[in-house]
mmCIF file of C-alpha atoms in Angstrom:
data_model
loop_
_atom_site.group_PDB
_atom_site.id
_atom_site.type_symbol
_atom_site.label_atom_id
_atom_site.label_comp_id
_atom_site.label_asym_id
_atom_site.label_seq_id
_atom_site.Cartn_x
_atom_site.Cartn_y
_atom_site.Cartn_z
ATOM 1 C CA MET A 238 205.086 171.557 -123.441
ATOM 2 C CA PRO A 239 202.611 169.087 -122.087
ATOM 3 C CA ASN A 240 199.402 170.542 -120.813
ATOM 4 C CA ASN A 241 199.587 168.807 -117.535
ATOM 5 C CA PRO A 242 202.913 168.970 -115.852
ATOM 6 C CA GLU A 243 203.855 165.898 -113.972
ATOM 7 C CA THR A 244 205.650 165.459 -110.782
ATOM 8 C CA VAL A 245 208.719 163.562 -111.732
ATOM 9 C CA GLN A 246 209.847 161.220 -109.063
ATOM 10 C CA LEU A 247 213.538 161.159 -109.495
ATOM 11 C CA ALA A 248 213.980 158.835 -106.592
ATOM 12 C CA GLY A 249 212.095 157.550 -103.686
ATOM 13 C CA THR A 250 208.479 156.799 -103.234
ATOM 14 C CA SER A 251 205.771 158.521 -105.082
ATOM 15 C CA GLN A 252 203.235 160.672 -103.415
ATOM 16 C CA GLU A 253 200.095 160.758 -105.381
ATOM 17 C CA ASP A 254 198.786 163.914 -103.840
ATOM 18 C CA ALA A 255 201.824 165.840 -104.901
ATOM 19 C CA SER A 256 200.503 166.824 -108.255
ATOM 20 C CA LEU A 257 197.475 168.674 -107.010
ATOM 21 C CA LEU A 258 199.517 170.400 -104.372
ATOM 22 C CA ASP A 259 201.953 171.351 -107.084
ATOM 23 C CA ILE A 260 199.233 172.769 -109.247
ATOM 24 C CA LEU A 261 198.061 174.883 -106.358
ATOM 25 C CA ASP A 262 201.600 175.938 -105.551
ATOM 26 C CA HIS A 263 202.273 177.124 -109.051
ATOM 27 C CA VAL A 264 198.932 178.463 -110.118
ATOM 28 C CA LEU A 265 198.549 180.410 -106.925
ATOM 29 C CA ASN A 266 202.135 181.530 -106.760
ATOM 30 C CA ALA A 267 201.371 184.722 -108.545
ATOM 31 C CA GLY A 268 200.597 185.544 -112.075
ATOM 32 C CA VAL A 269 199.981 189.062 -113.097
ATOM 33 C CA VAL A 270 197.783 191.052 -110.864
ATOM 34 C CA VAL A 271 195.471 192.813 -113.107
ATOM 35 C CA GLN A 272 193.300 195.314 -111.470
ATOM 36 C CA GLY A 273 190.651 196.012 -113.959
ATOM 37 C CA SER A 274 188.164 198.614 -113.117
ATOM 38 C CA VAL A 275 186.584 195.706 -111.918
ATOM 39 C CA VAL A 276 187.668 193.188 -110.161
ATOM 40 C CA ILE A 277 187.150 190.692 -107.925
ATOM 41 C CA SER A 278 190.703 189.811 -107.978
ATOM 42 C CA VAL A 279 191.240 188.103 -104.856
ATOM 43 C CA ALA A 280 194.623 187.045 -105.452
ATOM 44 C CA GLY A 281 197.204 188.716 -103.368
ATOM 45 C CA VAL A 282 195.464 187.143 -100.473
ATOM 46 C CA ASP A 283 197.739 184.566 -99.049
ATOM 47 C CA LEU A 284 195.571 181.659 -98.708
ATOM 48 C CA VAL A 285 196.578 178.580 -97.231
ATOM 49 C CA TYR A 286 198.292 179.189 -93.995
ATOM 50 C CA VAL A 287 195.712 177.162 -92.228
ATOM 51 C CA GLY A 288 197.896 174.461 -90.898
ATOM 52 C CA LEU A 289 199.015 171.259 -92.421
ATOM 53 C CA ASN A 290 196.201 169.023 -91.342
ATOM 54 C CA VAL A 291 193.486 171.203 -92.662
ATOM 55 C CA VAL A 292 195.243 171.576 -95.961
ATOM 56 C CA LEU A 293 195.957 167.931 -96.433
ATOM 57 C CA THR A 294 192.460 166.902 -95.511
ATOM 58 C CA SER A 295 190.941 169.331 -97.914
ATOM 59 C CA VAL A 296 193.312 168.344 -100.637
ATOM 60 C CA GLU A 297 192.526 164.710 -100.137
ATOM 61 C CA THR A 298 188.860 165.423 -100.423
ATOM 62 C CA ALA A 299 189.463 167.513 -103.470
ATOM 63 C CA LEU A 300 191.509 164.752 -105.011
ATOM 64 C CA ARG A 301 188.835 162.216 -104.348
ATOM 65 C CA ASN A 302 186.386 164.443 -106.085
ATOM 66 C CA LEU A 303 188.653 165.121 -109.000
ATOM 67 C CA ARG A 304 190.318 161.830 -109.564
ATOM 68 C CA GLY A 305 189.134 160.087 -112.646
ATOM 69 C CA LYS A 306 186.531 162.686 -113.277
ATOM 70 C CA ASP A 307 186.198 164.778 -116.320
ATOM 71 C CA LEU A 308 186.575 168.299 -115.033
ATOM 72 C CA ARG A 309 183.899 169.424 -117.377
ATOM 73 C CA PRO A 310 180.765 169.585 -115.316
ATOM 74 C CA LYS A 311 177.601 168.003 -116.527
ATOM 75 C CA LYS A 312 176.171 171.333 -117.454
ATOM 76 C CA ALA A 313 174.523 173.625 -115.001
ATOM 77 C CA SER A 314 176.354 176.491 -113.511
ATOM 78 C CA GLY A 315 179.875 176.122 -112.299
ATOM 79 C CA ASN A 316 179.136 178.644 -109.689
ATOM 80 C CA GLU A 317 179.685 176.509 -106.731
ATOM 81 C CA MET B 142 172.263 181.738 -114.877
ATOM 82 C CA LYS B 143 170.167 184.828 -115.039
ATOM 83 C CA ALA B 144 171.119 187.493 -117.455
ATOM 84 C CA THR B 145 171.660 190.748 -115.716
ATOM 85 C CA SER B 146 169.961 193.845 -116.882
ATOM 86 C CA ASN B 147 172.582 196.361 -117.822
ATOM 87 C CA SER B 148 175.885 194.530 -117.784
ATOM 88 C CA GLY B 149 177.064 191.684 -119.949
ATOM 89 C CA PRO B 150 179.087 188.781 -118.677
ATOM 90 C CA GLY B 151 182.356 189.338 -116.881
ATOM 91 C CA LEU B 152 185.548 188.170 -118.502
ATOM 92 C CA TYR B 153 187.835 185.795 -116.693
ATOM 93 C CA LEU B 154 191.388 186.317 -117.913
ATOM 94 C CA TYR B 155 193.749 183.330 -118.195
ATOM 95 C CA GLY B 156 196.664 185.060 -119.807
ATOM 96 C CA VAL B 157 197.992 187.258 -122.539
ATOM 97 C CA SER B 158 199.960 186.173 -125.567
ATOM 98 C CA ARG B 159 201.226 188.019 -128.616
ATOM 99 C CA SER B 160 199.235 188.067 -131.788
ATOM 100 C CA ALA B 161 202.379 187.860 -133.870
ATOM 101 C CA ALA B 162 202.772 184.342 -132.565
ATOM 102 C CA ALA B 163 200.989 181.290 -133.867
ATOM 103 C CA ARG B 164 197.448 181.873 -134.921
ATOM 104 C CA PRO B 165 195.228 181.202 -131.956
ATOM 105 C CA ALA B 166 193.171 178.099 -132.283
ATOM 106 C CA ARG B 167 190.218 176.788 -130.381
ATOM 107 C CA LEU B 168 191.069 175.348 -127.016
ATOM 108 C CA ARG B 169 189.790 172.026 -125.820
ATOM 109 C CA SER B 170 189.868 172.777 -122.113
ATOM 110 C CA ALA B 171 186.759 173.631 -120.189
ATOM 111 C CA GLY B 172 186.646 177.170 -118.908
ATOM 112 C CA VAL B 173 187.301 178.004 -115.309
ATOM 113 C CA ASP B 174 183.607 177.852 -114.458
ATOM 114 C CA GLY B 175 183.219 174.592 -116.323
ATOM 115 C CA VAL B 176 180.614 176.142 -118.560
ATOM 116 C CA HIS B 177 181.993 178.874 -120.764
ATOM 117 C CA PRO B 178 184.781 177.856 -123.132
ATOM 118 C CA PRO B 179 187.991 179.867 -123.210
ATOM 119 C CA HIS B 180 188.649 181.856 -126.348
ATOM 120 C CA PRO B 181 191.065 184.471 -127.685
ATOM 121 C CA ARG B 182 190.250 188.150 -128.076
ATOM 122 C CA ALA B 183 192.603 190.340 -130.039
ATOM 123 C CA CYS B 184 193.697 193.579 -128.437
ATOM 124 C CA ASP B 185 196.226 195.484 -130.543
ATOM 125 C CA GLU B 186 199.345 193.338 -130.694
ATOM 126 C CA PHE B 187 198.148 191.094 -127.879
ATOM 127 C CA VAL B 188 195.737 188.247 -127.562
ATOM 128 C CA CYS B 189 193.766 188.003 -124.337
ATOM 129 C CA TRP B 190 192.605 184.516 -123.431
ATOM 130 C CA VAL B 191 189.303 184.777 -121.635
ATOM 131 C CA SER B 192 186.039 183.119 -120.923
ATOM 132 C CA ASP B 193 182.741 184.650 -120.012
ATOM 133 C CA VAL B 194 181.730 184.380 -116.401
ATOM 134 C CA ASP B 195 178.593 185.411 -114.685
ATOM 135 C CA PRO B 196 179.691 188.348 -112.558
ATOM 136 C CA HIS B 197 176.938 187.833 -110.053
ATOM 137 C CA GLY B 198 177.239 184.113 -109.783
ATOM 138 C CA PHE B 199 180.674 182.832 -110.533
ATOM 139 C CA ALA B 200 182.628 185.880 -109.567
ATOM 140 C CA ALA B 201 180.823 186.091 -106.263
ATOM 141 C CA ALA B 202 181.404 182.399 -105.653
ATOM 142 C CA MET B 203 185.048 183.029 -106.283
ATOM 143 C CA GLN B 204 185.233 185.603 -103.586
ATOM 144 C CA ARG B 205 183.424 183.417 -101.127
ATOM 145 C CA ASN B 206 185.524 180.368 -101.819
ATOM 146 C CA MET B 207 189.034 181.686 -101.779
ATOM 147 C CA GLU B 208 189.812 179.701 -98.685
ATOM 148 C CA ASN B 209 187.775 176.678 -99.605
ATOM 149 C CA LEU B 210 190.334 174.231 -100.829
ATOM 150 C CA ASP B 211 187.902 171.913 -102.555
ATOM 151 C CA TRP B 212 186.640 174.755 -104.641
ATOM 152 C CA LEU B 213 190.071 176.190 -105.110
ATOM 153 C CA ALA B 214 191.531 172.885 -106.198
ATOM 154 C CA LEU B 215 188.909 172.275 -108.855
ATOM 155 C CA HIS B 216 189.142 175.776 -110.261
ATOM 156 C CA SER B 217 192.925 175.959 -110.090
ATOM 157 C CA VAL B 218 193.082 172.758 -112.079
ATOM 158 C CA ARG B 219 190.772 174.195 -114.718
ATOM 159 C CA HIS B 220 192.779 177.407 -114.795
ATOM 160 C CA GLN B 221 195.974 175.412 -115.240
ATOM 161 C CA GLN B 222 194.448 173.287 -118.000
ATOM 162 C CA VAL B 223 193.618 176.371 -120.019
ATOM 163 C CA VAL B 224 196.898 178.189 -119.389
ATOM 164 C CA GLY B 225 198.847 174.988 -120.035
ATOM 165 C CA GLU B 226 197.076 174.463 -123.324
ATOM 166 C CA ILE B 227 197.842 178.008 -124.431
ATOM 167 C CA ALA B 228 201.450 177.676 -123.293
ATOM 168 C CA ALA B 229 201.771 174.576 -125.459
ATOM 169 C CA LYS B 230 200.952 176.732 -128.481
ATOM 170 C CA THR B 231 202.633 180.012 -127.746
ATOM 171 C CA THR B 232 204.363 182.121 -125.116
ATOM 172 C CA VAL B 233 201.792 183.271 -122.616
ATOM 173 C CA ILE B 234 201.904 185.541 -119.605
ATOM 174 C CA PRO B 235 199.581 183.839 -117.138
ATOM 175 C CA ALA B 236 197.147 186.091 -115.368
ATOM 176 C CA ARG B 237 196.757 185.734 -111.682
ATOM 177 C CA PHE B 238 194.214 183.148 -110.698
ATOM 178 C CA ALA B 239 190.776 184.667 -110.248
ATOM 179 C CA THR B 240 191.112 187.799 -112.322
ATOM 180 C CA VAL B 241 187.798 188.961 -113.692
ATOM 181 C CA PHE B 242 187.018 192.062 -115.727
ATOM 182 C CA SER B 243 183.669 193.711 -116.005
ATOM 183 C CA GLY B 244 183.845 193.476 -119.762
ATOM 184 C CA GLU B 245 185.959 193.815 -122.852
ATOM 185 C CA ALA B 246 186.402 197.560 -122.546
ATOM 186 C CA ALA B 247 187.881 197.271 -119.065
ATOM 187 C CA LEU B 248 190.108 194.400 -120.093
ATOM 188 C CA PHE B 249 191.498 196.115 -123.169
ATOM 189 C CA LYS B 250 192.057 199.358 -121.320
ATOM 190 C CA ASN B 251 194.079 197.508 -118.737
ATOM 191 C CA VAL B 252 196.137 195.579 -121.244
ATOM 192 C CA ARG B 253 196.906 198.704 -123.272
ATOM 193 C CA ALA B 254 198.005 200.530 -120.159
ATOM 194 C CA ARG B 255 200.609 197.923 -119.359
ATOM 195 C CA LYS B 256 201.811 197.417 -122.888
ATOM 196 C CA SER B 257 205.487 198.104 -122.279
ATOM 197 C CA ALA B 258 205.634 196.033 -119.098
ATOM 198 C CA LEU B 259 204.052 193.123 -120.927
ATOM 199 C CA GLY B 260 206.603 193.475 -123.708
ATOM 200 C CA LYS B 261 209.476 193.154 -121.227
ATOM 201 C CA VAL B 262 207.971 190.098 -119.630
ATOM 202 C CA PHE B 263 207.546 188.430 -123.024
ATOM 203 C CA LEU B 264 211.260 188.869 -123.580
ATOM 204 C CA LYS B 265 212.051 187.391 -120.199
ATOM 205 C CA ILE B 266 209.910 184.289 -120.543
ATOM 206 C CA ALA B 267 210.489 183.524 -124.208
ATOM 207 C CA ASN B 268 211.590 179.932 -124.677
ATOM 208 C CA ALA B 269 211.585 179.307 -120.966
ATOM 209 C CA GLU B 270 209.537 177.145 -118.661
ATOM 210 C CA GLU B 271 208.883 177.053 -114.968
ATOM 211 C CA TRP B 272 210.083 174.122 -112.863
ATOM 212 C CA GLY B 273 209.566 173.304 -109.229
ATOM 213 C CA VAL B 274 212.211 171.473 -107.238
ATOM 214 C CA LYS B 275 211.802 170.067 -103.749
ATOM 215 C CA VAL B 276 214.198 168.254 -101.497
ATOM 216 C CA PHE B 277 212.841 165.980 -98.804
ATOM 217 C CA ALA B 278 214.562 164.216 -95.974
ATOM 218 C CA GLU B 279 214.350 160.482 -96.465
ATOM 219 C CA ALA B 280 212.919 158.424 -93.685
ATOM 220 C CA ARG B 281 215.499 158.080 -90.980
ATOM 221 C CA PRO B 282 216.923 154.671 -90.305
ATOM 222 C CA ALA B 283 214.738 153.048 -87.721
ATOM 223 C CA ARG B 284 215.896 154.326 -84.412
ATOM 224 C CA ALA B 285 215.919 152.303 -81.281
ATOM 225 C CA ALA B 286 212.367 151.950 -80.175
ATOM 226 C CA THR B 287 211.569 154.897 -78.052
ATOM 227 C CA ARG B 288 210.674 153.909 -74.578
ATOM 228 C CA ALA B 289 207.518 155.465 -73.387
ATOM 229 C CA ALA B 290 208.471 158.625 -71.641
ATOM 230 C CA SER B 291 207.937 158.358 -67.965
ATOM 231 C CA SER B 292 207.858 162.076 -67.390
ATOM 232 C CA GLY B 293 207.168 165.243 -69.251
ATOM 233 C CA LYS B 294 210.816 166.142 -69.086
ATOM 234 C CA GLN B 295 211.849 162.837 -70.555
ATOM 235 C CA TYR B 296 209.324 163.210 -73.324
ATOM 236 C CA LEU B 297 210.759 166.569 -74.279
ATOM 237 C CA GLN B 298 214.286 165.212 -74.173
ATOM 238 C CA GLN B 299 213.339 162.388 -76.486
ATOM 239 C CA LYS B 300 211.617 164.763 -78.809
ATOM 240 C CA ALA B 301 214.633 167.070 -78.881
ATOM 241 C CA ALA B 302 216.861 164.124 -79.712
ATOM 242 C CA ARG B 303 214.609 163.129 -82.582
ATOM 243 C CA LEU B 304 214.563 166.609 -84.001
ATOM 244 C CA LYS B 305 218.322 166.742 -83.818
ATOM 245 C CA GLN B 306 218.594 163.752 -86.115
ATOM 246 C CA ARG B 307 216.734 165.496 -88.867
ATOM 247 C CA PRO B 308 218.892 166.896 -91.601
ATOM 248 C CA GLY B 309 219.065 170.576 -90.895
ATOM 249 C CA ARG B 310 217.713 173.298 -93.032
ATOM 250 C CA ASN B 311 221.177 174.763 -93.253
ATOM 251 C CA ASP B 312 222.313 171.651 -95.012
ATOM 252 C CA THR B 313 225.343 172.629 -97.103
ATOM 253 C CA GLN B 314 224.662 169.954 -99.693
ATOM 254 C CA VAL B 315 221.218 171.332 -100.289
ATOM 255 C CA ALA B 316 222.750 174.773 -100.603
ATOM 256 C CA GLU B 317 225.118 173.374 -103.200
ATOM 257 C CA LEU B 318 222.252 172.033 -105.273
ATOM 258 C CA ALA B 319 220.409 175.330 -104.943
ATOM 259 C CA THR B 320 223.442 177.249 -106.174
ATOM 260 C CA LYS B 321 223.921 174.977 -109.163
ATOM 261 C CA LEU B 322 220.298 175.195 -110.181
ATOM 262 C CA GLU B 323 220.298 178.949 -109.786
ATOM 263 C CA ARG B 324 223.265 179.203 -112.105
ATOM 264 C CA LEU B 325 221.491 177.197 -114.755
ATOM 265 C CA ALA B 326 218.194 179.010 -114.449
ATOM 266 C CA GLN B 327 217.299 182.491 -115.590
ATOM 267 C CA ALA B 328 215.508 183.283 -112.381
ATOM 268 C CA SER B 329 214.258 181.661 -109.216
ATOM 269 C CA ALA B 330 211.418 182.339 -106.847
ATOM 270 C CA PRO B 331 210.163 181.026 -103.551
ATOM 271 C CA THR B 332 207.208 178.705 -103.727
ATOM 272 C CA GLY B 333 205.172 176.300 -101.692
ATOM 273 C CA LYS B 334 202.349 178.275 -100.171
ATOM 274 C CA VAL B 335 200.253 175.180 -100.287
ATOM 275 C CA SER B 336 202.591 172.245 -99.913
ATOM 276 C CA GLY B 337 205.287 173.964 -97.902
ATOM 277 C CA ALA B 338 204.073 172.759 -94.572
ATOM 278 C CA ARG B 339 205.171 169.144 -95.026
ATOM 279 C CA PRO B 340 207.525 168.355 -92.198
ATOM 280 C CA ASP B 341 210.068 166.360 -94.171
ATOM 281 C CA LEU B 342 210.608 169.144 -96.681
ATOM 282 C CA LEU B 343 214.116 170.549 -96.507
ATOM 283 C CA TRP B 344 214.061 173.036 -99.319
ATOM 284 C CA GLN B 345 212.065 174.055 -102.340
ATOM 285 C CA ALA B 346 212.180 176.676 -105.027
ATOM 286 C CA THR B 347 210.751 177.484 -108.407
ATOM 287 C CA PHE B 348 212.917 178.226 -111.404
ATOM 288 C CA LEU B 349 212.564 179.798 -114.794
ATOM 289 C CA LEU B 350 214.632 177.649 -117.103
ATOM 290 C CA SER B 351 215.481 178.167 -120.730
ATOM 291 C CA ARG B 352 214.490 175.172 -122.831
ATOM 292 C CA ALA B 353 218.029 175.136 -124.169
ATOM 293 C CA ARG B 354 219.391 174.394 -120.697
ATOM 294 C CA ARG B 355 217.143 171.466 -120.057
ATOM 295 C CA LYS B 356 219.780 168.812 -120.589
ATOM 296 C CA GLN B 357 222.255 170.289 -118.135
ATOM 297 C CA TRP B 358 219.435 170.790 -115.678
ATOM 298 C CA ASP B 359 218.418 167.143 -115.818
ATOM 299 C CA GLN B 360 222.012 166.006 -115.517
ATOM 300 C CA THR B 361 222.623 168.127 -112.458
ATOM 301 C CA LEU B 362 219.532 166.803 -110.754
ATOM 302 C CA LYS B 363 220.441 163.237 -111.549
ATOM 303 C CA GLN B 364 223.883 163.669 -110.047
ATOM 304 C CA PHE B 365 222.346 164.772 -106.793
ATOM 305 C CA VAL B 366 219.774 162.032 -106.816
ATOM 306 C CA LYS B 367 222.590 159.513 -106.995
ATOM 307 C CA ARG B 368 224.707 161.206 -104.407
ATOM 308 C CA TRP B 369 221.849 161.554 -101.957
ATOM 309 C CA GLU B 370 220.368 158.123 -102.265
ATOM 310 C CA GLY B 371 218.889 157.133 -98.955
ATOM 311 C CA ALA B 372 219.473 160.544 -97.391
ATOM 312 C CA ARG B 373 217.410 163.013 -99.363
ATOM 313 C CA ARG B 374 214.785 162.708 -102.041
ATOM 314 C CA ILE B 375 214.384 165.133 -104.910
ATOM 315 C CA GLU B 376 211.075 165.862 -106.574
ATOM 316 C CA VAL B 377 210.877 167.898 -109.722
ATOM 317 C CA ASN B 378 207.649 169.129 -111.211
ATOM 318 C CA GLY B 379 207.016 170.848 -114.478
ATOM 319 C CA PRO B 380 207.169 172.210 -117.030
ATOM 320 C CA TRP B 381 204.708 174.888 -115.979
ATOM 321 C CA PRO B 382 203.698 178.082 -117.670
ATOM 322 C CA PRO B 383 205.776 180.804 -116.044
ATOM 323 C CA TYR B 384 203.301 181.633 -113.289
ATOM 324 C CA SER B 385 205.919 182.725 -110.814
ATOM 325 C CA PHE B 386 207.929 184.994 -113.099
ATOM 326 C CA VAL B 387 205.519 187.465 -114.584
ATOM 327 C CA SER B 388 204.902 189.867 -111.748
ATOM 328 C CA ASP B 389 206.870 192.553 -113.615
ATOM 329 C CA ALA B 390 203.895 192.820 -115.906
ATOM 330 C CA GLU B 391 201.896 194.286 -113.066
#
């Protein structure tokens, strides 16, 4: 299994943004809810019902930031 | 990052695999916080894939940023890179994005408590992958240039006429594809929290597909691509770790 699933365009024009949206769709679709004694699990919160424009704008920005970049940060904290 | 007095780092959980499976190796992916590398920790017959996170920094940032798509995008991608890398080596039950434990004791206690549920999910997802399928309406043939509406009523009439031309959501051909894919797959689930709002989307679903069925799956999709040329567009994405099919492990 490849590490980075691809959006396969079976027909029609390609939409570059699709892959990030797809990642969000799948990664945020569920997964096990683990309630440790702990946690800050946030999941369960349905996020993105903010309206199409907001989502697409944010995703575009996110893509701009991500595209071509090594996701490994320089160093420093990944806190923000 | 400041060390905190009494507590060690939190543990961000990516997923759980079985220790009987291939010997865990080092992962190349950056951890979810971009700092701490993911690594395996053995817990009885399971392997928990975790990385350290600063509970007062990262975990708090996580809570603050759950609706910040920039942040979410970056960290979801990192999460997926780690889970995808593990899934390439062995069967893994992905943890929900943003699951952090206060430490190893809490993590292990939790995993042990759900031992039998985890076992069932491993059976379900063995040799299977997750796939997303979407059907979009193709651009309509250029319609006669709409005259500027001269009244509000006319505008609404024109708009109603345009909407009518869109392939409906009760499209029987789409239903036919859905039925065929469901027969091939082991399970299906709704999807599209993030992308679902696109207006030309007619239908989408996520499937758990046995690797052995892959050929039939591809053939079925190709048939529909041909049949629908110019009318509907199919997008398939995957293979994903089985994110959408592990909620029984809860």
